[in-house]
Amino acid sequence: MIKSERINFLKKYMVRNKKNIVIGLLSMILFSLITSPLSWIIGRTVDMLSSTNRSYVQLLQFILVILSIHVISILLSYIYQICFSKAQQRINKELKVDLLEIVFNAPMSILEKFDKGYLVSRIDESQQISSLLNPVNLSSVIGIFNIFFSFIIMFTVNSKLALMSMLIVPICFVISVKSTNKIQSGATEIQEASGKVSGNIFEDFNRIENIKILNIQNTRVSNIMNKMDKLLKKTIRQTRYLISYLQLFSLTNSFITVLILGVSGVFIIRNEMTIGGYTTFSLYLSQMLPAIQGLSNISITLKPTIVIIDRVLELFSLPNENIGMKKIETIDTICFSNVSFKYSDQSQLFLNRLNLSIQSGDKVLIRGKNGAGKSTILKLILGIYNVTGGEIKINGMLSTELDKINLRSKIGMVSQNIELYKGTILDNILYGCETSSEENVFTIIEKCNLKNYFENFPEKLNTELSDLGNGVSGGQAQVIAFLRALIGEKELLIFDEATSNVDLRTRQLIFDVLEKNYFSKTVLIVSHSDEKLSFVNKVVQL
Ligand SMILES: Nc1ncnc2c1ncn2[C@@H]1O[C@H](COP(=O)(O)OP(=O)(O)OP(=O)(O)O)[C@@H](O)[C@H]1O
């Protein structure tokens, strides 16, 4: 991935949240500046107390200064933590919303190439991008200032000891960088594997009913368990590296502290250094070593974040299916000229030079055996897929030039796979047509003679359905979807095997409604059976 792409991507979200980021950074730099002299002042206090002219007044002065620095630094730390947290949370939300929009608006032909679980875990992990604004990570960067200021003060206290520390510091840095590289490569592997496991669980939960019917629960659990076993081994190995690294670092710290104590002791005996000077020195050193560790740890956060940014950018590069701008009010004609279609480059042609002409008011029956391409025709009309050859014109305009959102708002469809959502039956009928009212639903139900249909539900139309519409039968779902399709006075109604599950009486009621032409001008019915529908004026045989 090109560096500038990543930078532009980050810039977009940073600019949107610039107020919090700028205030946060300024407070953090001020915090670093104001706390830098603290160790030096403590050292001076110790020197004053161990001298012959010690005084209560001076002690009070020192204490007041130290206390004021602490109070101001806590205030600054509060400000930057709040600002960065706000920016982090907002960027998280904005990124997820943007990704959702991109995925929802991508063409089906491209989305089919991705596992749904993969998409979910990519969207989920995008939140790690905002960890770049995590105060802990940022304070590691600001730590460079601390190291710099500490060195200057250490030089003024004792230049020889400061030079010695300068030699030790790079050793610490190298140990830290080497270990963090190892830890980081393991972390990326674990993250990848854990994303795959979550994706698998997500997909299995989506088809839980089929898994039960096929009685393969145990196979699915053991499949995921095998993957988790591998993940567990990797995680334990990783933890071992991490603990060893922390121990190594703490050993180095202890070694340096003892060394400095020894050397300072010699300087103090030779009267070349005061006890206060040693106090200042050791305090700075105890701040500097974690700062160096933090600095080298940045790569642990940065490298996986770059990988995630690249993966998110891959989703950002998905095209938008809705490139057409032309809007229509009515659907007067639909014309297929020599339309050919295949789902992917590798697949066969499912439609071959199909010609079809539908005028407003037509009642068309599309017939054909299973797999003949009936549903495919409907998806082409809806613009879910684009033709491979030939052209489809709606009102004389190429379907690719039409605004798909506008086109689909003119079409009501009852498909083979009916999606119901968590909410009442009424909510489900109104789903996707927020401008319609409950009154509308009651009128339509009455017109369709379906008033008694919902009598058996405990709360009638207000009966709650659980997620995915559990709580209604296949036939009842079709009736709900039928009513949903009628809402909003559509130009075209499409029924894809829409009555396959309803009983004969309800089926007759539905066809009566279509025949009476209450709700739309044009009707397209797909069926693989040879049924005779008196109101049909055009039959397409595939
Ligand atoms: N998303 C897809 N990707 C690849 N091939 C597909 C896809 N959807 C359908 N097909 C294939 O396209 C062919 C036509 O499918 P389509 O659903 O249009 O048939 P149909 O006539 O509606 O069948 P049925 O009567 O069984 O509903 C089938 O062979 C099917 O395997």
Coordinates of C-alpha atoms and ligand atoms in Angstrom, one line a residue:
M1 CA 0.0 0.0 0.0
I2 CA 1.3 3.5 -0.9
K3 CA 2.4 5.5 2.2
S4 CA 0.6 8.6 1.1
E5 CA -2.7 6.7 0.8
R6 CA -2.4 5.7 4.5
I7 CA -1.5 9.2 5.5
N8 CA -4.4 10.7 3.6
F9 CA -6.8 8.2 5.1
L10 CA -5.6 9.0 8.6
K11 CA -5.6 12.7 7.9
K12 CA -9.3 12.6 6.9
Y13 CA -10.3 11.2 10.3
M14 CA -7.8 13.3 12.3
V15 CA -9.0 16.5 10.6
R16 CA -12.6 15.7 11.5
N17 CA -11.5 15.5 15.2
K18 CA -8.8 18.2 15.1
K19 CA -10.1 20.2 18.1
N20 CA -9.7 17.3 20.5
I21 CA -6.4 16.2 19.0
V22 CA -4.8 19.7 19.1
I23 CA -5.9 20.4 22.7
G24 CA -4.8 16.9 23.7
L25 CA -1.3 17.3 22.1
L26 CA -0.8 20.8 23.6
S27 CA -1.8 19.6 27.1
M28 CA 0.5 16.6 26.7
I29 CA 3.5 18.7 25.7
L30 CA 2.8 21.2 28.5
F31 CA 2.5 18.2 30.9
S32 CA 5.9 17.0 29.8
L33 CA 7.5 20.4 30.1
I34 CA 6.1 21.2 33.5
T35 CA 7.0 17.8 35.1
S36 CA 10.5 17.8 33.7
P37 CA 12.1 19.9 36.5
L38 CA 10.4 18.0 39.3
S39 CA 13.2 15.5 40.0
W40 CA 15.7 18.3 40.0
I41 CA 13.7 20.3 42.5
I42 CA 13.4 17.2 44.7
G43 CA 17.2 16.8 44.5
R44 CA 17.7 20.5 45.5
T45 CA 15.3 20.0 48.5
V46 CA 17.4 17.0 49.6
D47 CA 20.6 19.1 49.2
M48 CA 19.1 22.0 51.2
L49 CA 18.0 19.6 54.0
S50 CA 21.5 18.0 54.2
S51 CA 23.3 21.4 54.3
T52 CA 24.1 23.5 57.3
N53 CA 21.7 26.3 56.4
R54 CA 18.5 24.3 56.2
S55 CA 15.3 26.2 57.0
Y56 CA 11.6 25.6 57.5
V57 CA 10.8 28.5 55.1
Q58 CA 12.9 27.0 52.3
L59 CA 11.4 23.6 52.9
L60 CA 7.9 25.1 52.7
Q61 CA 8.8 26.9 49.5
F62 CA 10.1 23.7 47.9
I63 CA 7.0 21.7 49.0
L64 CA 4.7 24.3 47.6
V65 CA 6.4 24.4 44.3
I66 CA 6.4 20.6 44.0
L67 CA 2.7 20.4 45.0
S68 CA 1.7 23.1 42.5
I69 CA 3.6 21.2 39.7
H70 CA 1.7 18.0 40.7
V71 CA -1.7 19.8 40.7
I72 CA -1.1 21.4 37.3
S73 CA 0.2 18.2 35.8
I74 CA -2.8 16.2 37.0
L75 CA -5.1 18.8 35.5
L76 CA -3.2 18.7 32.2
S77 CA -3.2 14.9 32.2
Y78 CA -7.0 14.9 32.8
I79 CA -7.5 17.3 29.8
Y80 CA -5.3 15.2 27.4
Q81 CA -6.8 11.9 28.4
I82 CA -10.4 13.2 28.0
C83 CA -9.5 14.8 24.6
F84 CA -7.8 11.8 23.2
S85 CA -10.5 9.4 24.4
K86 CA -13.2 11.5 22.8
A87 CA -11.2 11.6 19.5
Q88 CA -10.6 7.9 19.7
Q89 CA -14.3 7.0 20.3
R90 CA -15.5 9.4 17.6
I91 CA -13.0 8.1 15.0
N92 CA -14.1 4.5 15.9
K93 CA -17.7 5.3 15.2
E94 CA -17.1 7.3 12.1
L95 CA -14.8 4.6 10.6
K96 CA -17.3 1.9 11.3
V97 CA -20.2 3.9 9.9
D98 CA -18.2 4.7 6.7
L99 CA -17.2 1.0 6.3
L100 CA -20.8 -0.1 6.7
E101 CA -21.9 2.4 4.1
I102 CA -19.2 1.2 1.7
V103 CA -20.1 -2.5 2.2
F104 CA -23.8 -1.9 1.8
N105 CA -23.3 0.1 -1.4
A106 CA -20.8 -2.2 -3.0
P107 CA -21.9 -4.2 -6.0
M108 CA -23.1 -7.8 -5.2
S109 CA -20.8 -9.2 -7.8
I110 CA -17.8 -8.0 -5.7
L111 CA -19.3 -8.6 -2.3
E112 CA -19.9 -12.3 -3.2
K113 CA -16.1 -12.7 -3.3
F114 CA -15.8 -12.0 0.5
D115 CA -16.8 -14.2 3.4
K116 CA -19.4 -12.4 5.5
G117 CA -17.4 -13.3 8.6
Y118 CA -14.3 -11.8 7.0
L119 CA -16.1 -8.5 6.4
V120 CA -17.4 -8.4 10.0
S121 CA -14.0 -9.0 11.5
R122 CA -12.4 -6.4 9.3
I123 CA -15.0 -3.9 10.4
D124 CA -14.5 -4.9 14.0
E125 CA -10.7 -4.7 14.0
S126 CA -10.9 -1.2 12.4
Q127 CA -11.3 0.1 15.9
Q128 CA -7.6 -0.6 16.5
I129 CA -6.8 2.3 14.1
S130 CA -7.9 4.8 16.7
S131 CA -5.5 3.3 19.2
L132 CA -2.9 5.6 17.5
L133 CA -4.5 8.2 19.7
N134 CA -4.3 6.2 22.8
P135 CA -2.8 8.5 25.5
V136 CA -0.3 5.7 26.6
N137 CA 1.0 5.4 23.0
L138 CA 1.1 9.2 22.5
S139 CA 2.9 9.8 25.8
S140 CA 5.6 7.3 24.6
V141 CA 6.2 9.7 21.6
I142 CA 6.1 12.7 23.9
G143 CA 8.6 10.7 26.0
I144 CA 11.3 11.8 23.6
F145 CA 10.9 15.3 25.1
N146 CA 11.2 13.8 28.6
I147 CA 14.4 12.0 27.6
F148 CA 15.9 15.1 26.1
F149 CA 15.1 17.3 29.1
S150 CA 16.3 14.7 31.6
F151 CA 19.6 14.5 29.8
I152 CA 20.1 18.3 29.9
I153 CA 19.5 18.4 33.7
M154 CA 21.6 15.3 34.3
F155 CA 24.5 16.9 32.5
T156 CA 24.2 20.0 34.7
V157 CA 24.2 17.7 37.8
N158 CA 27.2 15.5 36.8
S159 CA 28.5 15.4 33.2
K160 CA 30.6 12.2 33.7
L161 CA 27.6 10.2 35.1
A162 CA 25.3 11.6 32.4
L163 CA 27.8 10.4 29.7
M164 CA 27.8 7.0 31.2
S165 CA 24.0 6.9 31.2
M166 CA 24.1 7.9 27.6
L167 CA 26.1 4.8 26.8
I168 CA 23.7 2.6 28.7
V169 CA 20.5 4.0 27.2
P170 CA 21.2 2.7 23.6
I171 CA 21.8 -0.8 25.0
C172 CA 18.3 -0.7 26.7
F173 CA 16.8 0.6 23.5
V174 CA 18.3 -2.2 21.4
I175 CA 17.2 -4.9 23.8
S176 CA 13.7 -3.4 23.8
V177 CA 13.4 -3.1 20.0
K178 CA 14.7 -6.6 19.4
S179 CA 12.2 -8.1 21.9
T180 CA 9.3 -6.0 20.7
N181 CA 9.8 -7.1 17.1
K182 CA 9.5 -10.7 18.1
I183 CA 6.5 -10.0 20.2
Q184 CA 4.8 -8.0 17.5
S185 CA 5.2 -10.6 14.8
G186 CA 3.5 -13.1 17.1
A187 CA 0.7 -10.6 17.9
T188 CA -0.2 -10.1 14.2
E189 CA -0.4 -13.9 13.7
I190 CA -2.7 -14.2 16.8
Q191 CA -4.8 -11.4 15.7
E192 CA -5.2 -12.9 12.2
A193 CA -6.1 -16.3 13.6
S194 CA -8.5 -14.9 16.2
G195 CA -10.3 -12.9 13.5
K196 CA -10.8 -16.1 11.5
V197 CA -12.2 -17.9 14.5
S198 CA -14.7 -15.1 15.2
G199 CA -15.6 -15.1 11.5
N200 CA -16.3 -18.8 11.6
I201 CA -18.4 -18.5 14.7
F202 CA -20.4 -15.7 13.1
E203 CA -21.1 -17.7 10.0
D204 CA -22.2 -20.8 12.0
F205 CA -24.5 -18.7 14.1
N206 CA -26.1 -17.3 11.0
R207 CA -27.0 -20.8 9.8
I208 CA -27.7 -22.3 13.2
E209 CA -31.1 -23.7 12.2
N210 CA -29.6 -25.6 9.3
I211 CA -26.7 -26.9 11.5
K212 CA -29.3 -28.3 13.9
I213 CA -31.3 -29.9 11.1
L214 CA -28.2 -31.5 9.6
N215 CA -27.3 -32.5 13.2
I216 CA -23.7 -31.3 12.8
Q217 CA -23.5 -29.2 15.9
N218 CA -20.7 -31.4 17.3
T219 CA -18.7 -31.3 14.0
R220 CA -19.0 -27.5 13.9
V221 CA -17.9 -27.1 17.6
S222 CA -15.0 -29.5 17.1
N223 CA -14.0 -27.7 14.0
I224 CA -13.9 -24.4 15.8
M225 CA -12.2 -26.1 18.8
N226 CA -9.3 -27.3 16.6
K227 CA -8.8 -23.7 15.4
M228 CA -8.9 -22.4 19.0
D229 CA -6.4 -25.1 20.1
K230 CA -3.9 -23.7 17.6
L231 CA -4.7 -20.2 18.7
L232 CA -4.2 -21.2 22.3
K233 CA -0.7 -22.6 21.5
K234 CA 0.3 -19.4 19.8
T235 CA -1.1 -17.3 22.6
I236 CA 0.8 -19.2 25.3
R237 CA 4.1 -19.0 23.3
Q238 CA 3.4 -15.3 22.9
T239 CA 2.8 -14.8 26.6
R240 CA 6.1 -16.6 27.4
Y241 CA 8.0 -14.2 25.1
L242 CA 6.2 -11.2 26.7
I243 CA 7.0 -12.3 30.3
S244 CA 10.6 -13.1 29.4
Y245 CA 11.0 -9.7 27.8
L246 CA 9.6 -7.9 30.8
Q247 CA 11.9 -9.8 33.1
L248 CA 14.9 -9.1 30.9
F249 CA 14.0 -5.4 30.9
S250 CA 13.5 -5.2 34.6
L251 CA 16.9 -7.0 35.1
T252 CA 18.6 -4.4 32.9
N253 CA 16.9 -1.6 34.9
S254 CA 18.1 -3.1 38.2
F255 CA 21.6 -3.5 36.9
I256 CA 21.7 0.1 35.7
T257 CA 20.3 1.4 39.0
V258 CA 22.9 -0.5 41.0
L259 CA 25.7 0.7 38.7
I260 CA 24.6 4.3 39.0
L261 CA 24.4 4.0 42.8
G262 CA 27.9 2.5 42.9
V263 CA 29.4 5.2 40.7
S264 CA 27.5 8.0 42.4
G265 CA 28.7 6.7 45.8
V266 CA 32.3 7.0 44.6
F267 CA 31.6 10.6 43.4
I268 CA 29.9 11.5 46.7
I269 CA 32.9 10.1 48.8
R270 CA 35.2 12.2 46.6
N271 CA 33.0 15.2 47.2
E272 CA 32.3 15.5 43.5
M273 CA 28.6 15.0 43.9
T274 CA 25.9 15.8 46.5
I275 CA 23.3 13.4 47.8
G276 CA 20.7 15.6 46.3
G277 CA 22.5 15.3 42.9
Y278 CA 22.3 11.5 43.2
T279 CA 18.6 11.7 44.1
T280 CA 18.0 13.9 41.0
F281 CA 20.0 11.5 38.9
S282 CA 18.3 8.3 40.0
L283 CA 14.8 9.9 39.7
Y284 CA 15.5 11.0 36.1
L285 CA 16.9 7.6 35.3
S286 CA 13.8 5.8 36.8
Q287 CA 11.7 8.0 34.4
M288 CA 13.9 7.6 31.4
L289 CA 14.1 3.8 31.3
P290 CA 10.3 3.3 31.0
A291 CA 10.2 6.1 28.5
I292 CA 12.8 4.3 26.4
Q293 CA 10.8 1.1 26.8
G294 CA 7.6 2.9 25.7
L295 CA 9.4 4.4 22.7
S296 CA 10.5 1.0 21.5
N297 CA 7.1 -0.5 22.2
I298 CA 5.5 1.9 19.7
S299 CA 6.3 -0.5 16.9
I300 CA 4.1 -3.1 18.7
T301 CA 1.1 -0.8 18.2
L302 CA 2.2 0.8 15.0
K303 CA 3.0 -2.3 12.8
P304 CA -0.3 -4.2 13.3
T305 CA -2.2 -0.9 13.0
I306 CA -0.5 -0.3 9.6
V307 CA -1.6 -3.8 8.5
I308 CA -5.2 -3.0 9.7
I309 CA -5.1 0.4 7.8
D310 CA -4.2 -1.5 4.6
R311 CA -7.0 -4.0 5.1
V312 CA -9.5 -1.2 5.8
L313 CA -8.2 0.7 2.7
E314 CA -8.9 -2.5 0.7
L315 CA -12.6 -2.1 1.7
F316 CA -12.5 1.6 1.1
S317 CA -11.5 0.9 -2.5
L318 CA -14.7 -1.1 -3.1
P319 CA -16.7 0.6 -5.9
N320 CA -20.2 2.0 -5.3
E321 CA -22.9 0.2 -7.2
N322 CA -25.0 3.4 -7.4
I323 CA -23.2 5.4 -10.1
G324 CA -26.3 6.1 -12.2
M325 CA -27.8 9.6 -11.6
K326 CA -31.0 9.5 -13.6
K327 CA -34.2 9.3 -11.5
I328 CA -37.6 8.1 -12.7
E329 CA -41.1 8.8 -11.4
T330 CA -42.9 5.9 -13.1
I331 CA -41.9 2.6 -14.7
D332 CA -43.4 2.7 -18.1
T333 CA -41.3 0.1 -20.0
I334 CA -38.7 -2.5 -19.2
C335 CA -36.9 -3.8 -22.3
F336 CA -34.3 -6.6 -22.4
S337 CA -32.3 -6.7 -25.7
N338 CA -30.1 -9.7 -26.3
V339 CA -29.3 -9.9 -22.5
S340 CA -26.6 -12.4 -21.5
F341 CA -25.5 -12.9 -18.0
K342 CA -23.1 -14.9 -15.9
Y343 CA -22.4 -14.5 -12.2
S344 CA -18.6 -14.6 -12.5
D345 CA -15.9 -14.9 -15.2
Q346 CA -15.6 -18.6 -14.4
S347 CA -19.3 -19.4 -14.4
Q348 CA -21.4 -20.4 -17.4
L349 CA -23.9 -18.1 -19.1
F350 CA -27.3 -18.4 -17.2
L351 CA -29.1 -16.1 -19.7
N352 CA -28.2 -16.1 -23.3
R353 CA -29.4 -13.3 -25.6
L354 CA -32.7 -12.9 -23.9
N355 CA -35.3 -10.5 -25.3
L356 CA -38.2 -9.3 -23.2
S357 CA -40.5 -6.3 -23.3
I358 CA -42.7 -5.3 -20.4
Q359 CA -45.2 -2.4 -20.6
S360 CA -46.8 -0.6 -17.7
G361 CA -49.9 -2.5 -16.6
D362 CA -48.6 -5.9 -17.9
K363 CA -49.1 -9.0 -15.7
V364 CA -46.1 -11.1 -16.6
L365 CA -45.5 -14.8 -15.6
I366 CA -41.9 -15.9 -15.9
R367 CA -41.8 -19.7 -16.0
G368 CA -39.0 -22.2 -16.1
K369 CA -37.4 -25.1 -14.4
N370 CA -35.2 -24.8 -11.3
G371 CA -32.0 -22.9 -12.0
A372 CA -33.3 -21.6 -15.4
G373 CA -32.5 -18.0 -14.4
K374 CA -35.9 -16.7 -13.3
S375 CA -34.7 -15.0 -10.1
T376 CA -31.6 -13.8 -12.0
I377 CA -33.9 -11.8 -14.4
L378 CA -35.5 -10.1 -11.3
K379 CA -32.1 -9.2 -9.9
L380 CA -31.1 -7.7 -13.2
I381 CA -34.2 -5.5 -13.2
L382 CA -33.5 -4.4 -9.6
G383 CA -29.9 -3.6 -10.6
I384 CA -28.4 -6.0 -8.1
Y385 CA -26.2 -7.3 -10.9
N386 CA -25.3 -5.7 -14.3
V387 CA -25.7 -7.6 -17.6
T388 CA -22.7 -9.4 -19.1
G389 CA -23.9 -8.7 -22.7
G390 CA -26.8 -6.9 -24.3
E391 CA -28.7 -4.1 -22.5
I392 CA -31.7 -3.5 -20.2
K393 CA -33.5 -0.2 -20.7
I394 CA -36.1 1.2 -18.3
N395 CA -38.2 4.0 -19.8
G396 CA -35.7 4.0 -22.7
M397 CA -32.7 4.6 -20.4
L398 CA -29.9 2.1 -19.8
S399 CA -30.5 0.6 -16.4
T400 CA -26.9 1.3 -15.4
E401 CA -27.6 5.1 -15.9
L402 CA -30.4 5.0 -13.3
D403 CA -30.1 5.9 -9.7
K404 CA -30.6 2.4 -8.1
I405 CA -31.9 3.7 -4.8
N406 CA -34.6 5.6 -6.7
L407 CA -35.4 2.7 -9.0
R408 CA -35.7 0.1 -6.1
S409 CA -38.0 2.5 -4.2
K410 CA -40.5 2.0 -7.1
I411 CA -40.4 -1.8 -6.9
G412 CA -42.1 -4.0 -4.3
M413 CA -40.7 -7.5 -4.1
V414 CA -41.6 -10.7 -2.3
S415 CA -38.6 -13.0 -2.7
Q416 CA -37.9 -16.6 -2.0
N417 CA -35.8 -15.8 1.1
I418 CA -37.9 -13.5 3.2
E419 CA -36.1 -11.4 5.7
L420 CA -38.0 -10.5 8.8
Y421 CA -36.4 -8.4 11.6
K422 CA -36.7 -8.0 15.4
G423 CA -39.8 -6.0 16.1
T424 CA -43.6 -6.4 15.8
I425 CA -45.4 -7.8 12.8
L426 CA -46.6 -4.2 12.1
D427 CA -43.0 -2.9 12.2
N428 CA -42.0 -5.6 9.8
I429 CA -44.8 -4.7 7.3
L430 CA -43.7 -1.1 7.5
Y431 CA -40.0 -1.9 7.2
G432 CA -38.3 0.1 4.5
C433 CA -41.3 2.3 4.0
E434 CA -40.9 4.7 6.9
T435 CA -43.2 7.3 5.2
S436 CA -46.2 5.0 5.4
S437 CA -48.4 4.9 8.5
E438 CA -50.2 2.2 10.5
E439 CA -53.4 3.5 9.0
N440 CA -52.0 2.6 5.6
V441 CA -51.3 -1.0 6.8
F442 CA -54.9 -1.4 8.2
T443 CA -56.3 -0.1 4.9
I444 CA -54.2 -2.5 2.9
I445 CA -55.0 -5.5 5.1
E446 CA -58.7 -4.7 4.8
K447 CA -58.5 -4.4 1.0
C448 CA -56.7 -7.7 0.8
N449 CA -59.3 -9.3 2.9
L450 CA -56.6 -10.5 5.3
K451 CA -58.2 -8.9 8.4
N452 CA -58.7 -12.3 10.1
Y453 CA -55.2 -13.6 9.1
F454 CA -53.4 -12.1 12.2
E455 CA -56.2 -12.9 14.7
N456 CA -54.3 -16.0 16.0
F457 CA -51.2 -14.1 17.0
P458 CA -51.1 -13.4 20.7
E459 CA -50.9 -9.6 20.2
K460 CA -52.3 -9.6 16.6
L461 CA -50.2 -7.1 14.6
N462 CA -48.4 -6.0 17.7
T463 CA -46.9 -9.5 18.3
E464 CA -43.1 -9.3 18.7
L465 CA -40.9 -11.3 16.4
S466 CA -37.5 -12.2 17.5
D467 CA -34.4 -11.6 15.4
L468 CA -34.5 -13.0 11.9
G469 CA -38.3 -13.3 12.2
N470 CA -38.4 -16.4 14.4
G471 CA -42.0 -16.8 15.6
V472 CA -43.8 -17.0 12.3
S473 CA -44.1 -19.8 9.8
G474 CA -42.8 -19.7 6.2
G475 CA -46.3 -18.9 4.9
Q476 CA -47.0 -16.2 7.5
A477 CA -43.6 -14.6 6.6
Q478 CA -44.7 -14.6 2.9
V479 CA -48.0 -12.8 3.8
I480 CA -46.1 -10.2 5.9
A481 CA -43.6 -9.7 3.0
F482 CA -46.6 -9.5 0.6
L483 CA -48.1 -6.7 2.6
R484 CA -44.7 -5.0 2.9
A485 CA -44.4 -5.0 -0.9
L486 CA -47.8 -3.4 -1.3
I487 CA -47.1 -0.5 1.0
G488 CA -46.0 2.7 -0.8
E489 CA -48.0 2.3 -4.1
K490 CA -45.2 0.7 -6.1
E491 CA -44.9 0.9 -9.9
L492 CA -43.8 -2.7 -10.2
L493 CA -44.6 -5.7 -7.9
I494 CA -42.4 -8.7 -8.2
F495 CA -43.3 -12.1 -6.7
D496 CA -40.6 -14.7 -6.8
E497 CA -42.3 -18.0 -5.8
A498 CA -44.0 -15.8 -3.3
T499 CA -46.9 -18.1 -2.6
S500 CA -45.0 -21.3 -2.4
N501 CA -45.6 -21.7 1.4
V502 CA -49.1 -20.2 1.9
D503 CA -52.2 -22.3 2.1
L504 CA -54.6 -22.4 -0.9
R505 CA -57.1 -19.9 0.5
T506 CA -54.5 -17.3 1.3
R507 CA -52.9 -17.9 -2.1
Q508 CA -56.2 -17.2 -3.8
L509 CA -56.6 -14.0 -1.7
I510 CA -53.2 -12.8 -2.8
F511 CA -53.9 -13.5 -6.5
D512 CA -57.3 -11.8 -6.2
V513 CA -55.5 -8.7 -4.9
L514 CA -53.1 -8.8 -7.9
E515 CA -55.9 -9.3 -10.3
K516 CA -57.9 -6.4 -9.0
N517 CA -54.9 -4.2 -9.6
Y518 CA -55.2 -2.2 -6.4
F519 CA -51.6 -1.5 -5.6
S520 CA -49.5 -1.3 -8.7
K521 CA -49.5 -1.0 -12.4
T522 CA -47.2 -3.8 -13.4
V523 CA -46.8 -7.3 -11.8
L524 CA -44.1 -9.9 -12.4
I525 CA -44.7 -13.4 -11.1
V526 CA -42.0 -16.1 -11.1
S527 CA -43.1 -19.7 -10.9
H528 CA -41.7 -23.0 -11.8
S529 CA -45.1 -24.6 -11.8
D530 CA -47.5 -24.6 -14.7
E531 CA -50.2 -22.7 -12.9
K532 CA -52.9 -20.9 -14.8
L533 CA -53.3 -17.4 -13.7
S534 CA -56.3 -15.7 -15.4
F535 CA -55.0 -12.2 -15.0
V536 CA -51.6 -12.8 -16.6
N537 CA -51.3 -11.3 -20.1
K538 CA -47.7 -12.3 -20.9
V539 CA -45.8 -15.5 -20.3
V540 CA -42.0 -15.8 -20.5
Q541 CA -40.9 -19.4 -20.8
L542 CA -37.2 -20.0 -20.0
Ligands
LIG1 N1 -25.1 -15.6 -6.5 C1 -24.8 -16.5 -7.4 N2 -23.6 -16.8 -7.8 C2 -23.4 -17.8 -8.7 N3 -24.3 -18.5 -9.3 C3 -25.6 -18.2 -9.0 C4 -25.9 -17.2 -8.0 N4 -27.3 -17.2 -7.9 C5 -27.8 -18.1 -8.7 N5 -26.8 -18.7 -9.4 C6 -26.9 -19.8 -10.4 O1 -27.6 -19.2 -11.5 C7 -28.5 -20.1 -12.0 C8 -29.9 -19.4 -12.1 O2 -30.4 -19.2 -10.8 P1 -31.8 -18.6 -10.5 O3 -31.9 -18.4 -9.0 O4 -32.0 -17.4 -11.3 O5 -32.7 -19.7 -11.0 P2 -34.3 -19.9 -10.8 O6 -34.8 -20.1 -12.2 O7 -34.9 -18.7 -10.1 O8 -34.3 -21.2 -10.0 P3 -35.5 -21.7 -8.9 O9 -36.7 -22.0 -9.6 O10 -34.8 -22.9 -8.3 O11 -35.6 -20.6 -7.9 C9 -28.5 -21.3 -11.1 O12 -27.8 -22.4 -11.8 C10 -27.7 -20.9 -9.9 O13 -26.9 -21.9 -9.5

